[in-house]
Amino acid sequence: MEGNWIMALAFCSKKIVTGLKLVINASQRQSASQLDMLTYLINGKKVHSGNNILQTTFSDINANLLTSEEKCSNFIRYYKTISPDEQEILLCNLARNYGIDTQNVVAVLNAALSGQDRGQMQILASSERMRQALKPKFKLLFSHIGKVKDGVKFLVDLRADVLKFRQKDQTELNGVLYQELNTALRDLLLLWFTVGLLNLERITWTASCDLVEKVSMYEAVHKVKNWEDIKRRVGPYRRCYIFTHSSMPREPVVVLHTALTQEISSSIQGILRNVRLRYSSIADDQTIGKGLEYFSGLDEKNVRQSDSDNMNFNSDTEDPELVKAAIFYSITSTQKGLQGIDLGYYLIKSVVSKLKSEFPDLSQFSSLSPIPGFRDWLLLNLNRRGSEAGDPILYPSEMEALARYKWLGSSPPLDKFKHLIVSHEWYRDKELMQVMKVPLMRLCAQYLYKQKRRNLALNPVANFHLGNGAVLWRINFLADTSLNGLNRSCTMMVNYRYYLENADANSRNYLENFQINASSDVLDLLKEPK
């Protein structure tokens, strides 16, 4: 058994060393021409100073605590003063020259192979030496930076730069170098941003001005228009919670907006409390020329503000008897450097616990989520004349319904349908809107339920909530009648409902068996219309 373990270690280590040597060889082949190019870009001046700062930083970095802090602080200051092009060069040099010491890896590997017959203690010692040898030197720098003031925030921003440069730079070598930096930073941030190290804070109108301003600025789902808008979103029957980190005080990491309602909301208009503004603005943007009174009878179930009935938003007090549902209508991760580190799930879980303690009878929890990408996916499949799953875009009855509108011309039904989606003209006609509702709702259900990427939901918002254990519960027509809502998802939004007692089982079933738990209402939408 011990010999087998050593052989496995040797095999894996040789693979690693081989890969590293390939990177080094490629680096050496490209270094001369690449240096000339970089010198041309910045006249050579900052290339050398970048190398100097790295040499100075890594010399005796472990000498003592004060020396380590000083070197890290100098590195942070230097990085913040140079241009993005110079930062890109510096990071490549950091990864290339201060990564894994391949000669040391080979030496440790040879020592492990020669000592494989010396027993269990020797094997454990060899494995520990190998682990240490496979740590890049720059990871030590990152660990030290995390200990200085504002160091954690710097590393979060640094990872955002690494991700940006990796996407921008298409060369194979630099792609490998950036990935090494990204992996080291991600591993550290995963350890530092666990839920036990995060602080849950509620934001109200009386909270400090800088926090309210940051919450407003970071909002990515439904943009905040003005101070009155943000005041409503943190006011009565609304809850805004954030996660902060002890090393990043007064800096929201994730923001969750929740509406306390009487039933599960089917439109964002009622939650944001500006229906008239939204309809008038869409009329202006699309030159529809028809006001709210024209649309008021289109779909009362979706347009009405039933969520707000009997709730006095101008009062400073709330009636707990009116709170029957909690609607998560916006969740925003504010730090690009924390991409891939899932904190939203833990924020939702923490907020549910808070709300349950505040309103013991509260039992309905649901999102009201946008559907980014649906309209783009629909137009792509219209160009292909069919979906990848083989489902028809329009059934015969839907084509016949469209054919009745002679003013659309004599083009084929699919071309008419595409024209209406592109131009938004379906939104101008009350009867045509109802005709379009049937195929749009069905196609949206197909997109959310059937379209997969690596066996998981193609839509990123769906993947997030389904991975958290929610149920694909209801698709809502005319749920977001803003211009963004039309462009993003043809006005549709979706409720992902959280049944707390089944959430863990649903999450496992989705992540392990790739099965989406959907309500009968959603599944019925997938059927051919009669």
mmCIF file with all atom_site columns, C-alpha atoms in Angstrom, residues 29-210:
data_model
loop_
_atom_site.group_PDB
_atom_site.id
_atom_site.type_symbol
_atom_site.label_atom_id
_atom_site.label_alt_id
_atom_site.label_comp_id
_atom_site.label_asym_id
_atom_site.label_entity_id
_atom_site.label_seq_id
_atom_site.pdbx_PDB_ins_code
_atom_site.Cartn_x
_atom_site.Cartn_y
_atom_site.Cartn_z
_atom_site.occupancy
_atom_site.B_iso_or_equiv
_atom_site.pdbx_formal_charge
_atom_site.auth_seq_id
_atom_site.auth_comp_id
_atom_site.auth_asym_id
_atom_site.auth_atom_id
_atom_site.pdbx_PDB_model_num
ATOM 1   C CA . ARG A 1 29  ? 10.608  31.412 -25.999 1.00 0.00 ? 29  ARG A CA 1
ATOM 2   C CA . GLN A 1 30  ? 8.286   34.393 -25.779 1.00 0.00 ? 30  GLN A CA 1
ATOM 3   C CA . SER A 1 31  ? 10.150  36.505 -23.234 1.00 0.00 ? 31  SER A CA 1
ATOM 4   C CA . ALA A 1 32  ? 12.391  38.421 -25.642 1.00 0.00 ? 32  ALA A CA 1
ATOM 5   C CA . SER A 1 33  ? 9.698   39.369 -28.138 1.00 0.00 ? 33  SER A CA 1
ATOM 6   C CA . GLN A 1 34  ? 7.173   40.010 -25.390 1.00 0.00 ? 34  GLN A CA 1
ATOM 7   C CA . LEU A 1 35  ? 9.591   42.292 -23.529 1.00 0.00 ? 35  LEU A CA 1
ATOM 8   C CA . ASP A 1 36  ? 10.191  44.283 -26.711 1.00 0.00 ? 36  ASP A CA 1
ATOM 9   C CA . MET A 1 37  ? 6.428   44.690 -27.147 1.00 0.00 ? 37  MET A CA 1
ATOM 10  C CA . LEU A 1 38  ? 5.927   45.797 -23.571 1.00 0.00 ? 38  LEU A CA 1
ATOM 11  C CA . THR A 1 39  ? 8.838   48.203 -23.806 1.00 0.00 ? 39  THR A CA 1
ATOM 12  C CA . TYR A 1 40  ? 7.205   49.734 -26.844 1.00 0.00 ? 40  TYR A CA 1
ATOM 13  C CA . LEU A 1 41  ? 3.938   50.112 -25.003 1.00 0.00 ? 41  LEU A CA 1
ATOM 14  C CA . ILE A 1 42  ? 5.334   51.887 -21.949 1.00 0.00 ? 42  ILE A CA 1
ATOM 15  C CA . ASN A 1 43  ? 8.840   52.938 -23.048 1.00 0.00 ? 43  ASN A CA 1
ATOM 16  C CA . GLY A 1 44  ? 10.457  50.304 -20.828 1.00 0.00 ? 44  GLY A CA 1
ATOM 17  C CA . LYS A 1 45  ? 10.440  52.436 -17.718 1.00 0.00 ? 45  LYS A CA 1
ATOM 18  C CA . LYS A 1 46  ? 7.837   50.701 -15.602 1.00 0.00 ? 46  LYS A CA 1
ATOM 19  C CA . VAL A 1 47  ? 8.784   47.174 -16.650 1.00 0.00 ? 47  VAL A CA 1
ATOM 20  C CA . HIS A 1 48  ? 12.009  47.375 -14.711 1.00 0.00 ? 48  HIS A CA 1
ATOM 21  C CA . SER A 1 49  ? 10.499  49.159 -11.748 1.00 0.00 ? 49  SER A CA 1
ATOM 22  C CA . GLY A 1 50  ? 7.844   46.444 -11.640 1.00 0.00 ? 50  GLY A CA 1
ATOM 23  C CA . ASN A 1 51  ? 10.509  43.787 -11.440 1.00 0.00 ? 51  ASN A CA 1
ATOM 24  C CA . ASN A 1 52  ? 12.295  45.817 -8.779  1.00 0.00 ? 52  ASN A CA 1
ATOM 25  C CA . ILE A 1 53  ? 9.216   46.020 -6.582  1.00 0.00 ? 53  ILE A CA 1
ATOM 26  C CA . LEU A 1 54  ? 8.780   42.249 -6.861  1.00 0.00 ? 54  LEU A CA 1
ATOM 27  C CA . GLN A 1 55  ? 12.400  41.586 -5.957  1.00 0.00 ? 55  GLN A CA 1
ATOM 28  C CA . THR A 1 56  ? 12.176  43.966 -3.007  1.00 0.00 ? 56  THR A CA 1
ATOM 29  C CA . THR A 1 57  ? 8.877   42.482 -1.842  1.00 0.00 ? 57  THR A CA 1
ATOM 30  C CA . PHE A 1 58  ? 10.015  38.872 -1.899  1.00 0.00 ? 58  PHE A CA 1
ATOM 31  C CA . SER A 1 59  ? 13.438  39.443 -0.309  1.00 0.00 ? 59  SER A CA 1
ATOM 32  C CA . ASP A 1 60  ? 13.218  38.361 3.341   1.00 0.00 ? 60  ASP A CA 1
ATOM 33  C CA . ILE A 1 61  ? 9.430   38.639 3.341   1.00 0.00 ? 61  ILE A CA 1
ATOM 34  C CA . ASN A 1 62  ? 9.301   36.225 6.289   1.00 0.00 ? 62  ASN A CA 1
ATOM 35  C CA . ALA A 1 63  ? 12.011  38.014 8.285   1.00 0.00 ? 63  ALA A CA 1
ATOM 36  C CA . ASN A 1 64  ? 9.566   39.396 10.876  1.00 0.00 ? 64  ASN A CA 1
ATOM 37  C CA . LEU A 1 65  ? 6.039   40.730 11.157  1.00 0.00 ? 65  LEU A CA 1
ATOM 38  C CA . LEU A 1 66  ? 6.954   44.404 10.786  1.00 0.00 ? 66  LEU A CA 1
ATOM 39  C CA . THR A 1 67  ? 9.077   43.750 7.714   1.00 0.00 ? 67  THR A CA 1
ATOM 40  C CA . SER A 1 68  ? 6.311   41.668 6.164   1.00 0.00 ? 68  SER A CA 1
ATOM 41  C CA . GLU A 1 69  ? 3.685   44.382 6.757   1.00 0.00 ? 69  GLU A CA 1
ATOM 42  C CA . GLU A 1 70  ? 5.926   47.088 5.338   1.00 0.00 ? 70  GLU A CA 1
ATOM 43  C CA . LYS A 1 71  ? 6.689   45.112 2.175   1.00 0.00 ? 71  LYS A CA 1
ATOM 44  C CA . CYS A 1 72  ? 3.031   44.270 1.625   1.00 0.00 ? 72  CYS A CA 1
ATOM 45  C CA . SER A 1 73  ? 1.943   47.869 2.176   1.00 0.00 ? 73  SER A CA 1
ATOM 46  C CA . ASN A 1 74  ? 4.564   49.089 -0.298  1.00 0.00 ? 74  ASN A CA 1
ATOM 47  C CA . PHE A 1 75  ? 3.399   46.549 -2.865  1.00 0.00 ? 75  PHE A CA 1
ATOM 48  C CA . ILE A 1 76  ? -0.237  47.661 -2.446  1.00 0.00 ? 76  ILE A CA 1
ATOM 49  C CA . ARG A 1 77  ? 0.670   51.329 -2.805  1.00 0.00 ? 77  ARG A CA 1
ATOM 50  C CA . TYR A 1 78  ? 2.787   50.656 -5.882  1.00 0.00 ? 78  TYR A CA 1
ATOM 51  C CA . TYR A 1 79  ? 0.104   48.566 -7.584  1.00 0.00 ? 79  TYR A CA 1
ATOM 52  C CA . LYS A 1 80  ? -2.538  51.251 -7.051  1.00 0.00 ? 80  LYS A CA 1
ATOM 53  C CA . THR A 1 81  ? -0.363  53.978 -8.610  1.00 0.00 ? 81  THR A CA 1
ATOM 54  C CA . ILE A 1 82  ? 0.453   52.243 -11.912 1.00 0.00 ? 82  ILE A CA 1
ATOM 55  C CA . SER A 1 83  ? -1.721  52.096 -15.018 1.00 0.00 ? 83  SER A CA 1
ATOM 56  C CA . PRO A 1 84  ? -3.840  49.047 -16.005 1.00 0.00 ? 84  PRO A CA 1
ATOM 57  C CA . ASP A 1 85  ? -1.283  48.125 -18.708 1.00 0.00 ? 85  ASP A CA 1
ATOM 58  C CA . GLU A 1 86  ? 1.489   48.205 -16.137 1.00 0.00 ? 86  GLU A CA 1
ATOM 59  C CA . GLN A 1 87  ? -0.619  46.198 -13.680 1.00 0.00 ? 87  GLN A CA 1
ATOM 60  C CA . GLU A 1 88  ? -1.086  43.564 -16.369 1.00 0.00 ? 88  GLU A CA 1
ATOM 61  C CA . ILE A 1 89  ? 2.686   43.321 -16.888 1.00 0.00 ? 89  ILE A CA 1
ATOM 62  C CA . LEU A 1 90  ? 3.353   43.191 -13.165 1.00 0.00 ? 90  LEU A CA 1
ATOM 63  C CA . LEU A 1 91  ? 0.890   40.345 -12.603 1.00 0.00 ? 91  LEU A CA 1
ATOM 64  C CA . CYS A 1 92  ? 2.359   38.307 -15.458 1.00 0.00 ? 92  CYS A CA 1
ATOM 65  C CA . ASN A 1 93  ? 5.858   38.806 -14.045 1.00 0.00 ? 93  ASN A CA 1
ATOM 66  C CA . LEU A 1 94  ? 4.599   37.880 -10.584 1.00 0.00 ? 94  LEU A CA 1
ATOM 67  C CA . ALA A 1 95  ? 3.123   34.601 -11.829 1.00 0.00 ? 95  ALA A CA 1
ATOM 68  C CA . ARG A 1 96  ? 6.058   33.796 -14.105 1.00 0.00 ? 96  ARG A CA 1
ATOM 69  C CA . ASN A 1 97  ? 8.925   34.511 -11.714 1.00 0.00 ? 97  ASN A CA 1
ATOM 70  C CA . TYR A 1 98  ? 7.388   33.826 -8.307  1.00 0.00 ? 98  TYR A CA 1
ATOM 71  C CA . GLY A 1 99  ? 5.259   30.769 -8.916  1.00 0.00 ? 99  GLY A CA 1
ATOM 72  C CA . ILE A 1 100 ? 6.117   27.155 -8.163  1.00 0.00 ? 100 ILE A CA 1
ATOM 73  C CA . ASP A 1 101 ? 9.812   26.281 -7.893  1.00 0.00 ? 101 ASP A CA 1
ATOM 74  C CA . THR A 1 102 ? 9.993   23.347 -10.314 1.00 0.00 ? 102 THR A CA 1
ATOM 75  C CA . GLN A 1 103 ? 13.541  22.403 -9.301  1.00 0.00 ? 103 GLN A CA 1
ATOM 76  C CA . ASN A 1 104 ? 12.423  22.098 -5.699  1.00 0.00 ? 104 ASN A CA 1
ATOM 77  C CA . VAL A 1 105 ? 9.422   19.996 -6.767  1.00 0.00 ? 105 VAL A CA 1
ATOM 78  C CA . VAL A 1 106 ? 11.719  17.617 -8.650  1.00 0.00 ? 106 VAL A CA 1
ATOM 79  C CA . ALA A 1 107 ? 14.084  17.377 -5.677  1.00 0.00 ? 107 ALA A CA 1
ATOM 80  C CA . VAL A 1 108 ? 11.233  16.600 -3.267  1.00 0.00 ? 108 VAL A CA 1
ATOM 81  C CA . LEU A 1 109 ? 9.838   14.051 -5.697  1.00 0.00 ? 109 LEU A CA 1
ATOM 82  C CA . ASN A 1 110 ? 13.178  12.276 -6.035  1.00 0.00 ? 110 ASN A CA 1
ATOM 83  C CA . ALA A 1 111 ? 13.568  12.226 -2.269  1.00 0.00 ? 111 ALA A CA 1
ATOM 84  C CA . ALA A 1 112 ? 10.104  10.716 -1.898  1.00 0.00 ? 112 ALA A CA 1
ATOM 85  C CA . LEU A 1 113 ? 10.872  7.997  -4.443  1.00 0.00 ? 113 LEU A CA 1
ATOM 86  C CA . SER A 1 114 ? 14.177  7.099  -2.810  1.00 0.00 ? 114 SER A CA 1
ATOM 87  C CA . GLY A 1 115 ? 12.590  6.882  0.642   1.00 0.00 ? 115 GLY A CA 1
ATOM 88  C CA . GLN A 1 116 ? 9.457   4.936  -0.243  1.00 0.00 ? 116 GLN A CA 1
ATOM 89  C CA . ASP A 1 117 ? 10.615  1.834  1.690   1.00 0.00 ? 117 ASP A CA 1
ATOM 90  C CA . ARG A 1 118 ? 11.199  3.676  4.979   1.00 0.00 ? 118 ARG A CA 1
ATOM 91  C CA . GLY A 1 119 ? 7.680   3.350  6.352   1.00 0.00 ? 119 GLY A CA 1
ATOM 92  C CA . GLN A 1 120 ? 4.556   5.384  7.030   1.00 0.00 ? 120 GLN A CA 1
ATOM 93  C CA . MET A 1 121 ? 6.293   8.277  8.778   1.00 0.00 ? 121 MET A CA 1
ATOM 94  C CA . GLN A 1 122 ? 8.542   8.858  5.771   1.00 0.00 ? 122 GLN A CA 1
ATOM 95  C CA . ILE A 1 123 ? 5.543   8.823  3.437   1.00 0.00 ? 123 ILE A CA 1
ATOM 96  C CA . LEU A 1 124 ? 3.694   11.409 5.538   1.00 0.00 ? 124 LEU A CA 1
ATOM 97  C CA . ALA A 1 125 ? 6.776   13.623 5.698   1.00 0.00 ? 125 ALA A CA 1
ATOM 98  C CA . SER A 1 126 ? 7.256   13.352 1.928   1.00 0.00 ? 126 SER A CA 1
ATOM 99  C CA . SER A 1 127 ? 3.638   14.235 1.234   1.00 0.00 ? 127 SER A CA 1
ATOM 100 C CA . GLU A 1 128 ? 3.872   17.318 3.444   1.00 0.00 ? 128 GLU A CA 1
ATOM 101 C CA . ARG A 1 129 ? 7.092   18.444 1.730   1.00 0.00 ? 129 ARG A CA 1
ATOM 102 C CA . MET A 1 130 ? 5.409   17.940 -1.648  1.00 0.00 ? 130 MET A CA 1
ATOM 103 C CA . ARG A 1 131 ? 2.401   20.023 -0.590  1.00 0.00 ? 131 ARG A CA 1
ATOM 104 C CA . GLN A 1 132 ? 4.708   22.834 0.474   1.00 0.00 ? 132 GLN A CA 1
ATOM 105 C CA . ALA A 1 133 ? 6.755   22.585 -2.722  1.00 0.00 ? 133 ALA A CA 1
ATOM 106 C CA . LEU A 1 134 ? 3.635   22.876 -4.869  1.00 0.00 ? 134 LEU A CA 1
ATOM 107 C CA . LYS A 1 135 ? 2.617   26.181 -3.247  1.00 0.00 ? 135 LYS A CA 1
ATOM 108 C CA . PRO A 1 136 ? 3.487   29.129 -5.488  1.00 0.00 ? 136 PRO A CA 1
ATOM 109 C CA . LYS A 1 137 ? 5.594   31.833 -3.864  1.00 0.00 ? 137 LYS A CA 1
ATOM 110 C CA . PHE A 1 138 ? 3.039   34.512 -4.706  1.00 0.00 ? 138 PHE A CA 1
ATOM 111 C CA . LYS A 1 139 ? 0.477   32.733 -2.516  1.00 0.00 ? 139 LYS A CA 1
ATOM 112 C CA . LEU A 1 140 ? 2.715   33.543 0.456   1.00 0.00 ? 140 LEU A CA 1
ATOM 113 C CA . LEU A 1 141 ? 2.592   37.204 -0.566  1.00 0.00 ? 141 LEU A CA 1
ATOM 114 C CA . PHE A 1 142 ? -1.197  37.101 -0.806  1.00 0.00 ? 142 PHE A CA 1
ATOM 115 C CA . SER A 1 143 ? -1.433  35.510 2.643   1.00 0.00 ? 143 SER A CA 1
ATOM 116 C CA . HIS A 1 144 ? 0.702   38.287 4.139   1.00 0.00 ? 144 HIS A CA 1
ATOM 117 C CA . ILE A 1 145 ? -1.273  40.995 2.323   1.00 0.00 ? 145 ILE A CA 1
ATOM 118 C CA . GLY A 1 146 ? -4.478  39.627 3.865   1.00 0.00 ? 146 GLY A CA 1
ATOM 119 C CA . LYS A 1 147 ? -3.085  40.478 7.305   1.00 0.00 ? 147 LYS A CA 1
ATOM 120 C CA . VAL A 1 148 ? -2.457  44.188 6.702   1.00 0.00 ? 148 VAL A CA 1
ATOM 121 C CA . LYS A 1 149 ? -5.044  46.960 6.891   1.00 0.00 ? 149 LYS A CA 1
ATOM 122 C CA . ASP A 1 150 ? -7.383  46.937 3.878   1.00 0.00 ? 150 ASP A CA 1
ATOM 123 C CA . GLY A 1 151 ? -5.423  43.974 2.537   1.00 0.00 ? 151 GLY A CA 1
ATOM 124 C CA . VAL A 1 152 ? -8.438  41.705 2.073   1.00 0.00 ? 152 VAL A CA 1
ATOM 125 C CA . LYS A 1 153 ? -10.260 44.355 0.019   1.00 0.00 ? 153 LYS A CA 1
ATOM 126 C CA . PHE A 1 154 ? -7.119  44.809 -2.063  1.00 0.00 ? 154 PHE A CA 1
ATOM 127 C CA . LEU A 1 155 ? -6.992  41.061 -2.803  1.00 0.00 ? 155 LEU A CA 1
ATOM 128 C CA . VAL A 1 156 ? -10.680 41.027 -3.770  1.00 0.00 ? 156 VAL A CA 1
ATOM 129 C CA . ASP A 1 157 ? -10.030 43.869 -6.208  1.00 0.00 ? 157 ASP A CA 1
ATOM 130 C CA . LEU A 1 158 ? -6.831  42.201 -7.383  1.00 0.00 ? 158 LEU A CA 1
ATOM 131 C CA . ARG A 1 159 ? -8.731  39.047 -8.306  1.00 0.00 ? 159 ARG A CA 1
ATOM 132 C CA . ALA A 1 160 ? -11.203 41.187 -10.246 1.00 0.00 ? 160 ALA A CA 1
ATOM 133 C CA . ASP A 1 161 ? -8.230  42.567 -12.207 1.00 0.00 ? 161 ASP A CA 1
ATOM 134 C CA . VAL A 1 162 ? -6.860  39.056 -12.784 1.00 0.00 ? 162 VAL A CA 1
ATOM 135 C CA . LEU A 1 163 ? -10.210 37.873 -14.148 1.00 0.00 ? 163 LEU A CA 1
ATOM 136 C CA . LYS A 1 164 ? -10.452 40.949 -16.386 1.00 0.00 ? 164 LYS A CA 1
ATOM 137 C CA . PHE A 1 165 ? -6.918  40.545 -17.742 1.00 0.00 ? 165 PHE A CA 1
ATOM 138 C CA . ARG A 1 166 ? -7.410  36.812 -18.279 1.00 0.00 ? 166 ARG A CA 1
ATOM 139 C CA . GLN A 1 167 ? -10.475 37.482 -20.398 1.00 0.00 ? 167 GLN A CA 1
ATOM 140 C CA . LYS A 1 168 ? -8.718  40.250 -22.321 1.00 0.00 ? 168 LYS A CA 1
ATOM 141 C CA . ASP A 1 169 ? -5.456  38.380 -23.007 1.00 0.00 ? 169 ASP A CA 1
ATOM 142 C CA . GLN A 1 170 ? -5.906  35.507 -25.460 1.00 0.00 ? 170 GLN A CA 1
ATOM 143 C CA . THR A 1 171 ? -2.293  34.231 -25.429 1.00 0.00 ? 171 THR A CA 1
ATOM 144 C CA . GLU A 1 172 ? -1.945  30.682 -24.122 1.00 0.00 ? 172 GLU A CA 1
ATOM 145 C CA . LEU A 1 173 ? 0.970   31.448 -21.826 1.00 0.00 ? 173 LEU A CA 1
ATOM 146 C CA . ASN A 1 174 ? -0.624  34.428 -20.099 1.00 0.00 ? 174 ASN A CA 1
ATOM 147 C CA . GLY A 1 175 ? -3.879  32.489 -19.797 1.00 0.00 ? 175 GLY A CA 1
ATOM 148 C CA . VAL A 1 176 ? -2.014  29.854 -17.756 1.00 0.00 ? 176 VAL A CA 1
ATOM 149 C CA . LEU A 1 177 ? -0.282  32.497 -15.646 1.00 0.00 ? 177 LEU A CA 1
ATOM 150 C CA . TYR A 1 178 ? -3.513  34.333 -14.859 1.00 0.00 ? 178 TYR A CA 1
ATOM 151 C CA . GLN A 1 179 ? -5.223  31.067 -13.984 1.00 0.00 ? 179 GLN A CA 1
ATOM 152 C CA . GLU A 1 180 ? -2.473  30.299 -11.464 1.00 0.00 ? 180 GLU A CA 1
ATOM 153 C CA . LEU A 1 181 ? -3.002  33.683 -9.818  1.00 0.00 ? 181 LEU A CA 1
ATOM 154 C CA . ASN A 1 182 ? -6.781  33.271 -9.922  1.00 0.00 ? 182 ASN A CA 1
ATOM 155 C CA . THR A 1 183 ? -6.648  29.846 -8.277  1.00 0.00 ? 183 THR A CA 1
ATOM 156 C CA . ALA A 1 184 ? -4.419  31.064 -5.448  1.00 0.00 ? 184 ALA A CA 1
ATOM 157 C CA . LEU A 1 185 ? -6.592  34.101 -4.775  1.00 0.00 ? 185 LEU A CA 1
ATOM 158 C CA . ARG A 1 186 ? -9.853  32.143 -5.007  1.00 0.00 ? 186 ARG A CA 1
ATOM 159 C CA . ASP A 1 187 ? -8.622  29.508 -2.533  1.00 0.00 ? 187 ASP A CA 1
ATOM 160 C CA . LEU A 1 188 ? -7.710  32.182 0.019   1.00 0.00 ? 188 LEU A CA 1
ATOM 161 C CA . LEU A 1 189 ? -10.942 34.126 -0.439  1.00 0.00 ? 189 LEU A CA 1
ATOM 162 C CA . LEU A 1 190 ? -12.988 30.937 -0.098  1.00 0.00 ? 190 LEU A CA 1
ATOM 163 C CA . LEU A 1 191 ? -11.434 30.457 3.337   1.00 0.00 ? 191 LEU A CA 1
ATOM 164 C CA . TRP A 1 192 ? -11.845 34.071 4.407   1.00 0.00 ? 192 TRP A CA 1
ATOM 165 C CA . PHE A 1 193 ? -15.403 34.585 3.159   1.00 0.00 ? 193 PHE A CA 1
ATOM 166 C CA . THR A 1 194 ? -17.148 31.735 4.929   1.00 0.00 ? 194 THR A CA 1
ATOM 167 C CA . VAL A 1 195 ? -20.519 32.529 6.458   1.00 0.00 ? 195 VAL A CA 1
ATOM 168 C CA . GLY A 1 196 ? -19.106 32.443 10.005  1.00 0.00 ? 196 GLY A CA 1
ATOM 169 C CA . LEU A 1 197 ? -16.841 35.399 9.187   1.00 0.00 ? 197 LEU A CA 1
ATOM 170 C CA . LEU A 1 198 ? -19.586 37.514 7.625   1.00 0.00 ? 198 LEU A CA 1
ATOM 171 C CA . ASN A 1 199 ? -21.810 40.017 9.419   1.00 0.00 ? 199 ASN A CA 1
ATOM 172 C CA . LEU A 1 200 ? -25.518 40.327 8.663   1.00 0.00 ? 200 LEU A CA 1
ATOM 173 C CA . GLU A 1 201 ? -26.772 43.934 8.748   1.00 0.00 ? 201 GLU A CA 1
ATOM 174 C CA . ARG A 1 202 ? -30.166 45.447 8.023   1.00 0.00 ? 202 ARG A CA 1
ATOM 175 C CA . ILE A 1 203 ? -30.176 48.716 6.078   1.00 0.00 ? 203 ILE A CA 1
ATOM 176 C CA . THR A 1 204 ? -32.920 51.216 6.919   1.00 0.00 ? 204 THR A CA 1
ATOM 177 C CA . TRP A 1 205 ? -33.466 54.844 5.995   1.00 0.00 ? 205 TRP A CA 1
ATOM 178 C CA . THR A 1 206 ? -31.821 55.822 9.304   1.00 0.00 ? 206 THR A CA 1
ATOM 179 C CA . ALA A 1 207 ? -28.660 53.827 8.535   1.00 0.00 ? 207 ALA A CA 1
ATOM 180 C CA . SER A 1 208 ? -25.469 55.735 7.785   1.00 0.00 ? 208 SER A CA 1
ATOM 181 C CA . CYS A 1 209 ? -25.606 57.708 4.564   1.00 0.00 ? 209 CYS A CA 1
ATOM 182 C CA . ASP A 1 210 ? -22.591 56.004 2.995   1.00 0.00 ? 210 ASP A CA 1
#
